[in-house]
PDB file of C-alpha atoms and ligand atoms in Angstrom:
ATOM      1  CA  UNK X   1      98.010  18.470  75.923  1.00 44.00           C
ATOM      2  CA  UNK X   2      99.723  15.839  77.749  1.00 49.00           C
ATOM      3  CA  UNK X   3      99.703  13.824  74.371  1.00 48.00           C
ATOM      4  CA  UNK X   4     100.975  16.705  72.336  1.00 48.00           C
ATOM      5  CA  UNK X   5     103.995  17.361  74.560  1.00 50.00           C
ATOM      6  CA  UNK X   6     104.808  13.644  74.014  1.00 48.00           C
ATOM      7  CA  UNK X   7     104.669  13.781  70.333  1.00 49.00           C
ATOM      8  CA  UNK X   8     106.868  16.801  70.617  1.00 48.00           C
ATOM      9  CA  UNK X   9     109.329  15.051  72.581  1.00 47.00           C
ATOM     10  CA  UNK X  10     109.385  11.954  71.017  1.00 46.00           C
ATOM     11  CA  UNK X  11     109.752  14.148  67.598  1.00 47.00           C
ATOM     12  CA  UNK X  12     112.787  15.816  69.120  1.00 45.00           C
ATOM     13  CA  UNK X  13     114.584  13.033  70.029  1.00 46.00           C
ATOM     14  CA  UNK X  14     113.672  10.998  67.226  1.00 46.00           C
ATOM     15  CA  UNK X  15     115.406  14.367  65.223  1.00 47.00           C
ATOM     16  CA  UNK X  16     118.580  14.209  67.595  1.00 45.00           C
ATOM     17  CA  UNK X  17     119.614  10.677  66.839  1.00 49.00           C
ATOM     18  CA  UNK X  18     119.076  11.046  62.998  1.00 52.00           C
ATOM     19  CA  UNK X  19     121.239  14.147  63.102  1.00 55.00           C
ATOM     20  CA  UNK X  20     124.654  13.507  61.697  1.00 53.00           C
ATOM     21  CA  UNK X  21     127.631  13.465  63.691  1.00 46.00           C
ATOM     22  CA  UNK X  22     129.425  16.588  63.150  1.00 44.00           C
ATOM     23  CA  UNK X  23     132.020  16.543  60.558  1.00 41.00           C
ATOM     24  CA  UNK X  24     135.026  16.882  62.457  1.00 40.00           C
ATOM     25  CA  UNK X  25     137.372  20.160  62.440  1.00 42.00           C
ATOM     26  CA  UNK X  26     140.610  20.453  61.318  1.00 44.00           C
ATOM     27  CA  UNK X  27     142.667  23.359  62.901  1.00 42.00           C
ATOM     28  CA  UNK X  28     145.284  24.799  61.003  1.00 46.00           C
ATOM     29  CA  UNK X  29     149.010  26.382  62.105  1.00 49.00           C
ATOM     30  CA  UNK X  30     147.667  29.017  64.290  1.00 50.00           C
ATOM     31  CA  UNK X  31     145.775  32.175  62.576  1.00 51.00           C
ATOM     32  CA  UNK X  32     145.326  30.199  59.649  1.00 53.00           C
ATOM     33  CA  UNK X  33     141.420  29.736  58.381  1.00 50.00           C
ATOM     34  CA  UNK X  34     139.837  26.405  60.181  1.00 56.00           C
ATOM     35  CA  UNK X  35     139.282  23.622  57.647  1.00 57.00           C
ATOM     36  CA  UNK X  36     135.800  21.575  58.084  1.00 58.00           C
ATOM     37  CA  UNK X  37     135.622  18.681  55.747  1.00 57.00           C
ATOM     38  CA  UNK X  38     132.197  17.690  54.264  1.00 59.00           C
ATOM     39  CA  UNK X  39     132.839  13.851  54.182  1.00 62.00           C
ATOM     40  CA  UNK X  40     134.897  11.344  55.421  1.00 69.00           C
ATOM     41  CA  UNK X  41     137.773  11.386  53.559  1.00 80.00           C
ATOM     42  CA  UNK X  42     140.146   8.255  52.935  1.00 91.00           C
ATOM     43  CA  UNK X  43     144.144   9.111  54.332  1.00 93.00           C
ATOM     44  CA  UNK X  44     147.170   7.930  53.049  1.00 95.00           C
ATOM     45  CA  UNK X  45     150.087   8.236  55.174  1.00 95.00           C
ATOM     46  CA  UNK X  46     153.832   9.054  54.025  1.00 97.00           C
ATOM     47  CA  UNK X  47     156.658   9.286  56.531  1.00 95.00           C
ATOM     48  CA  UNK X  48     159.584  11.317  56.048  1.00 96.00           C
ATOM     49  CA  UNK X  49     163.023   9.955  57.174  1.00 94.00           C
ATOM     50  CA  UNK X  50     161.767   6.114  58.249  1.00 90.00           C
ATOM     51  CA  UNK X  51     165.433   4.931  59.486  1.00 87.00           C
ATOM     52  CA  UNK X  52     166.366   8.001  60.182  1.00 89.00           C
ATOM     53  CA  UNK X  53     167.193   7.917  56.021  1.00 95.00           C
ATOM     54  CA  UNK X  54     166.496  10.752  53.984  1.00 97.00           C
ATOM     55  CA  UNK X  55     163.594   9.285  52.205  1.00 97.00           C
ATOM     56  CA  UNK X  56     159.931   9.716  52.124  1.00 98.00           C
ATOM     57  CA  UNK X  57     158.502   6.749  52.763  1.00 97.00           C
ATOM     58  CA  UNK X  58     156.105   5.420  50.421  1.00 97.00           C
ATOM     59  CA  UNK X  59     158.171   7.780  47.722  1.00 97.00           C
ATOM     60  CA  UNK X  60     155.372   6.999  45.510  1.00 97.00           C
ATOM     61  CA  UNK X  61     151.443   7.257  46.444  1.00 97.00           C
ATOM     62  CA  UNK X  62     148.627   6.524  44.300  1.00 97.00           C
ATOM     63  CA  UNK X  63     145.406   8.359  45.582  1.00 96.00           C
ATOM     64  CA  UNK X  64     142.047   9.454  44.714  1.00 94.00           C
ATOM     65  CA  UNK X  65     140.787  12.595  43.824  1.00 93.00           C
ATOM     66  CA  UNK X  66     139.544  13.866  47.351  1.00 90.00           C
ATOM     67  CA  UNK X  67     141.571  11.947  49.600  1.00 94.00           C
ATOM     68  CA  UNK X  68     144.251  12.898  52.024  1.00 94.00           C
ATOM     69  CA  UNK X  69     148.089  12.658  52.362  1.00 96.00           C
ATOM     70  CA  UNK X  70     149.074  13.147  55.949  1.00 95.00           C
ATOM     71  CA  UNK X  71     152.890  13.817  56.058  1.00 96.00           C
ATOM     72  CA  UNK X  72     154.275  12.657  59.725  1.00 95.00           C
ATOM     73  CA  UNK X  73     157.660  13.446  60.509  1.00 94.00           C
ATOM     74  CA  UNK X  74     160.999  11.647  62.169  1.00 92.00           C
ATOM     75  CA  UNK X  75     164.049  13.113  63.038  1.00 89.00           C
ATOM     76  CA  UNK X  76     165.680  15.238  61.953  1.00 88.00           C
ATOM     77  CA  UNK X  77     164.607  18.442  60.608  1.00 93.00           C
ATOM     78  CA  UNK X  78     162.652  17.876  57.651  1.00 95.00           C
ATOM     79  CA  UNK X  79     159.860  19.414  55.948  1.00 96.00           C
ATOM     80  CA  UNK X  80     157.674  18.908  52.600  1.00 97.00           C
ATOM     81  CA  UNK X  81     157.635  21.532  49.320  1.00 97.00           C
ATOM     82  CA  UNK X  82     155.666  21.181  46.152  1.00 97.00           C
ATOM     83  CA  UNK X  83     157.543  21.871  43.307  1.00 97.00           C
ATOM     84  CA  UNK X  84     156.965  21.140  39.388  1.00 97.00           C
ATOM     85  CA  UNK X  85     158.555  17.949  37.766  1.00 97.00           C
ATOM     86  CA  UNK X  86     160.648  20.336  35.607  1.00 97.00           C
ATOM     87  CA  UNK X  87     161.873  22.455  38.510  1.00 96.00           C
ATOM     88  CA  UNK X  88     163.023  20.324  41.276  1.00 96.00           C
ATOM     89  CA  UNK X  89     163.833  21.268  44.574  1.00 95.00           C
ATOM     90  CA  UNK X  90     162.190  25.055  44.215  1.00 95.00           C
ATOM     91  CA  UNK X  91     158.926  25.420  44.911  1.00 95.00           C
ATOM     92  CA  UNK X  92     156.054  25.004  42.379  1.00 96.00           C
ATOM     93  CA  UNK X  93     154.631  28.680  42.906  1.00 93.00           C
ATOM     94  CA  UNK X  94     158.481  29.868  41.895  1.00 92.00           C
ATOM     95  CA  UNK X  95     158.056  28.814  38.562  1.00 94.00           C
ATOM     96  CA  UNK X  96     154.241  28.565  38.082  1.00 94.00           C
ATOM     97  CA  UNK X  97     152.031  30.943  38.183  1.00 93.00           C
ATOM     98  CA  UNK X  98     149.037  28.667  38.260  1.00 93.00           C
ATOM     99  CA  UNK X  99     150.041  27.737  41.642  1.00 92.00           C
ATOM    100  CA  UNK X 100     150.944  30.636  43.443  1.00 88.00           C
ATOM    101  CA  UNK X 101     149.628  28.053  46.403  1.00 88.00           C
ATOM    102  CA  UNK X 102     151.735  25.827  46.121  1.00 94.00           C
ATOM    103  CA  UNK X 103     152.060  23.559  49.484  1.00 95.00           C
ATOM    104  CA  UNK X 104     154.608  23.798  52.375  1.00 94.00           C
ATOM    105  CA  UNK X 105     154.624  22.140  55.465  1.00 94.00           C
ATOM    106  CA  UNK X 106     156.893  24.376  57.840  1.00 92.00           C
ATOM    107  CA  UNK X 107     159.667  22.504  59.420  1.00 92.00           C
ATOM    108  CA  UNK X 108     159.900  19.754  61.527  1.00 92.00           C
ATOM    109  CA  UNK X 109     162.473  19.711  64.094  1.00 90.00           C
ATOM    110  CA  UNK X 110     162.350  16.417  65.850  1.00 88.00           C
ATOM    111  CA  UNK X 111     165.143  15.061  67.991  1.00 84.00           C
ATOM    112  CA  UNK X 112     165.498  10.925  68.482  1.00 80.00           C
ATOM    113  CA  UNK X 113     163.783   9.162  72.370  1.00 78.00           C
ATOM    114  CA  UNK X 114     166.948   9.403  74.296  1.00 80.00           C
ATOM    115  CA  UNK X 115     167.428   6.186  73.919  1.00 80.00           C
ATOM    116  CA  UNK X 116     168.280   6.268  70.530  1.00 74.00           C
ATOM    117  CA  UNK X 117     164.867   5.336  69.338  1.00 74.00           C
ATOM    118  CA  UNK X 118     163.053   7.446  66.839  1.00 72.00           C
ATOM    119  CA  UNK X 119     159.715   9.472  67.648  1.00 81.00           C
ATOM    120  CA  UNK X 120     157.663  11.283  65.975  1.00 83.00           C
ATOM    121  CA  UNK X 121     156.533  14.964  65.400  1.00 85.00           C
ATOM    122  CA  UNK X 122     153.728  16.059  67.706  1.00 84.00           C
ATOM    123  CA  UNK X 123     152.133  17.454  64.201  1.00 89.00           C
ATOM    124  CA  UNK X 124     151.305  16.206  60.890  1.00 92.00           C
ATOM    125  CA  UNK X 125     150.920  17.933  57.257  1.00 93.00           C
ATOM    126  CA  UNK X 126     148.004  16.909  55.483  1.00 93.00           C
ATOM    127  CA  UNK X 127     147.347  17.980  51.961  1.00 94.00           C
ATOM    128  CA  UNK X 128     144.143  17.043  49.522  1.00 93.00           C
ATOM    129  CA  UNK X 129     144.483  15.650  46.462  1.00 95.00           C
ATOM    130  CA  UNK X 130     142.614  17.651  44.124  1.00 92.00           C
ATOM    131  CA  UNK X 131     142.765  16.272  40.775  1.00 94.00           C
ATOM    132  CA  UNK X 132     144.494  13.063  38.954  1.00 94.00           C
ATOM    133  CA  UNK X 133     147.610  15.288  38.069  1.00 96.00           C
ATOM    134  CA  UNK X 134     150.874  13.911  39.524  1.00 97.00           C
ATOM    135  CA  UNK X 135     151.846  16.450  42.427  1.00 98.00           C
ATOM    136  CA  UNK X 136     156.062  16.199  42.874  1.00 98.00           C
ATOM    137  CA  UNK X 137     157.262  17.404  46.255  1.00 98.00           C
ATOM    138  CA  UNK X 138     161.140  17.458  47.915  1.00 97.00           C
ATOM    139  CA  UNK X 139     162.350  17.941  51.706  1.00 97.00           C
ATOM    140  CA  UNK X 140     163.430  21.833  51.666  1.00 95.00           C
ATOM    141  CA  UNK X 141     165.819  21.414  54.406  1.00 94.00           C
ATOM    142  CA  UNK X 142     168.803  22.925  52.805  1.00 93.00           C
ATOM    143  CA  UNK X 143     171.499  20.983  56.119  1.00 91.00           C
ATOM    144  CA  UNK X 144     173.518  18.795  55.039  1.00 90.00           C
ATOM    145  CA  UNK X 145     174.160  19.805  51.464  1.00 91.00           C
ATOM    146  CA  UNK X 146     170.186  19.768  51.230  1.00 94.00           C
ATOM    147  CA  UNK X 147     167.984  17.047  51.363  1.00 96.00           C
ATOM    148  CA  UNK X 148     166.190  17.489  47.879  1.00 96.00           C
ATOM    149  CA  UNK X 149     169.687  17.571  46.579  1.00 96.00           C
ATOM    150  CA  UNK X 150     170.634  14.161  48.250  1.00 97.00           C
ATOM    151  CA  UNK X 151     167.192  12.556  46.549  1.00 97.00           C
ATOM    152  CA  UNK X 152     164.781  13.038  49.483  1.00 98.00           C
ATOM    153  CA  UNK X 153     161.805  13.771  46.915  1.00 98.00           C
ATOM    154  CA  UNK X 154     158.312  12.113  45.868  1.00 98.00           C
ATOM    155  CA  UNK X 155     155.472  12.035  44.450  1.00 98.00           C
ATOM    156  CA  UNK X 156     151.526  11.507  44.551  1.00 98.00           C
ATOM    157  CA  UNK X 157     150.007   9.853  41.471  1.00 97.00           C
ATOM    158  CA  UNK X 158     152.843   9.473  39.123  1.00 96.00           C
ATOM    159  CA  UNK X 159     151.923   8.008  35.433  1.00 94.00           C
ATOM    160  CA  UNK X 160     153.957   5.354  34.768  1.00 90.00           C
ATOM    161  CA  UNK X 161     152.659   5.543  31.185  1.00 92.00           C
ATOM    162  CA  UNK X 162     155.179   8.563  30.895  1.00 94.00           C
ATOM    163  CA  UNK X 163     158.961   9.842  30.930  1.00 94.00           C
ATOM    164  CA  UNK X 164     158.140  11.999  33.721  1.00 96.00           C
ATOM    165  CA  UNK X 165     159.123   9.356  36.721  1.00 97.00           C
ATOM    166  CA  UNK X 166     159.918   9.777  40.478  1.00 98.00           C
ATOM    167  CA  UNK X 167     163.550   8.502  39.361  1.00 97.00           C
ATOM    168  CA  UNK X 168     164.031  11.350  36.678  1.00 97.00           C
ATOM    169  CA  UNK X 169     162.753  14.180  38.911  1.00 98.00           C
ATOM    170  CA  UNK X 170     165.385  12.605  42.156  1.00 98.00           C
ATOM    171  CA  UNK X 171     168.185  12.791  38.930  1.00 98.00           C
ATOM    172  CA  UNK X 172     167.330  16.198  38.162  1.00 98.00           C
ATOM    173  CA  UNK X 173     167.410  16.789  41.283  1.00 97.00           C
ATOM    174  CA  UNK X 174     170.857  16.012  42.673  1.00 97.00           C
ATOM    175  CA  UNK X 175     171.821  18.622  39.990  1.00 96.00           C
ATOM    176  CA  UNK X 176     170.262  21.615  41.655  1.00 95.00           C
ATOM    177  CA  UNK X 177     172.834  23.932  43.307  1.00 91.00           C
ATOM    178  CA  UNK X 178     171.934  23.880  46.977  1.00 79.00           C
ATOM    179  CA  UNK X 179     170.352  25.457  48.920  1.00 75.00           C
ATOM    180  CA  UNK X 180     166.866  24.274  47.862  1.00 71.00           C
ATOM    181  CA  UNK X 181     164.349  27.664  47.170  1.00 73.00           C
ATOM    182  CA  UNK X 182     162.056  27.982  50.620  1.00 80.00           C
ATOM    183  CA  UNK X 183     158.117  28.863  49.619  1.00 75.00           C
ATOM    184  CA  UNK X 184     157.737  32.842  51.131  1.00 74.00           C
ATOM    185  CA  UNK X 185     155.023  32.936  53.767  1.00 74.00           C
ATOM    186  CA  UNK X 186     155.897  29.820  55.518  1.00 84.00           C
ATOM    187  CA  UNK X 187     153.317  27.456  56.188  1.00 89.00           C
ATOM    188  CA  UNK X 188     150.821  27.089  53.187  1.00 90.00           C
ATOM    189  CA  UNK X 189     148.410  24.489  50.765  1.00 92.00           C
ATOM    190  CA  UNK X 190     147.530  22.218  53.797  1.00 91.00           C
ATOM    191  CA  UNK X 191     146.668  21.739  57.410  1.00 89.00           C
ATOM    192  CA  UNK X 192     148.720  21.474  59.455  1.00 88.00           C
ATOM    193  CA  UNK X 193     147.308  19.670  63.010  1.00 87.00           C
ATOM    194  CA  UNK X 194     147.689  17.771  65.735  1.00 84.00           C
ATOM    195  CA  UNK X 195     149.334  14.412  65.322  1.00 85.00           C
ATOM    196  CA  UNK X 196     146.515  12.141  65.445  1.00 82.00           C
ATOM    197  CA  UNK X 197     148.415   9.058  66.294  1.00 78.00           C
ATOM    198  CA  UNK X 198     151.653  10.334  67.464  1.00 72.00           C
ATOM    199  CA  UNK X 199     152.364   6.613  69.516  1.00 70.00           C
ATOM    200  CA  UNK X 200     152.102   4.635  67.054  1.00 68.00           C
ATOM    201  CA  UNK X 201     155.498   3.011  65.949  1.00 63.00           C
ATOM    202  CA  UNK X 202     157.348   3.677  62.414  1.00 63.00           C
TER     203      UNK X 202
HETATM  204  C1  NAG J 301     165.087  23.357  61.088  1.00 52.46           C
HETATM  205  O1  NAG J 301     165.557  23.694  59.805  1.00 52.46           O
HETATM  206  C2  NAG J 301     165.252  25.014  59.386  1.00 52.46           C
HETATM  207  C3  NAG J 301     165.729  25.186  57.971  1.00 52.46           C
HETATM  208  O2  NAG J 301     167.088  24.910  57.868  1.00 52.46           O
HETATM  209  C4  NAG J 301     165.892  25.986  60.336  1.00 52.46           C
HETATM  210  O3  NAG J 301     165.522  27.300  59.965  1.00 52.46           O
HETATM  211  C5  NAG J 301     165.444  25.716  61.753  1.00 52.46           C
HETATM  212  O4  NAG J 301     166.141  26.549  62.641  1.00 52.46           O
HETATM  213  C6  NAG J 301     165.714  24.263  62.109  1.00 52.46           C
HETATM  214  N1  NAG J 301     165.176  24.003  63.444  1.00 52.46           N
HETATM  215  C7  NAG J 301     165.920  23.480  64.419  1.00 52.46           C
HETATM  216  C8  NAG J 301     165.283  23.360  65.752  1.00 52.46           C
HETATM  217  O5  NAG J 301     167.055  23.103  64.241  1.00 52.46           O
HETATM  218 CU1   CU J 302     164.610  16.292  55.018  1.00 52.46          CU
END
């Protein structure tokens, strides 16, 4: 009996340490369905307006299929839009039905330490990269004479093998009539959470 219940125990806690950690949980903007990833997942980080510049910062990211690009945000107000290479500075599910979607990241309103030193947003944007297809995105704030408009654009997995470049879409771009389009429905396509390192220096 005595040797049974050890077994048992032993069993048990043999069980508990083999178990894998949980995967951890991603919340998304409130109401929004909760997000639990299956597998570590690698994270490549793009900054929007480094310098306080209207840039996105790497402009240009190469990344698996499966991986993550977590959008953080410094002042001042920006946000991130999909759109389609052909169509920039509207977003993608505008002009393609295939993506009705389409990702956007809500605003950012972030104001500079008062110091003068730049901080960052208290959330990120993260989006998953699905397939190998290039995904072209633009800042919809529309201040300013709109940042799309003034070349703050990018992309994720760009083929340099083609016409279609980062520096054709930004051209195309500063041609667009502001205001840039706004996706209906607000926040959509990603998760939108917690910064997860919202210290650390950029
Ligand atoms: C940020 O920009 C958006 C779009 O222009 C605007 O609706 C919002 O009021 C701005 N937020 C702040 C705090 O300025
Ligand atoms: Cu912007």
């Amino acid at each position: 009996m005595y040797f049974t219940t050890l077994t048992t125990l032993l069993t048990l806690a043999a069980s508990a340490l083999a178990a894998p950690a949980p995967a951890p949980t991603y919340h998304n903007w409130p109401g929004a369905p909760t997000k639990t990833y299956t597998a570590p997942r690698i994270t490549h980080t793009v900054v929007a307006g480094r310098g306080g510049q209207l840039r996105f910062d790497p402009e240009n990211v190469v990344a698996e299929v499966g991986s993550i690009v977590e959008f953080h945000f410094l002042p001042a107000n920006h946000s991130v839009v999909e759109a389609a290479f052909n169509a920039p500075c509207r977003p993608r599910s505008d002009v393609d039905p295939a993506a009705p979607n389409s990702f956007f990241s809500g605003f950012f309103p972030v104001t500079p330490n008062p110091d003068g030193s730049l901080c960052q947003s208290e959330e990120v944007f993260q989006i998953e990269v699905k397939d190998d297809k290039p995904i072209w995105y633009y800042c919809g704030q529309p201040g300013g004479g709109g940042h799309c408009q003034r070349g703050m654009v990018g992309v994720i997995n760009q083929r340099f093998d083609t016409p279609f470049t980062l520096e054709k879409f930004r051209q195309e771009a500063a041609k667009v009539p502001p205001p840039p389009g706004l996706p209906a429905g607000g926040v959509r396509g990603g998760w939108r959470i917690p910064n997860p390192n919202p210290l650390g220096g950029f």
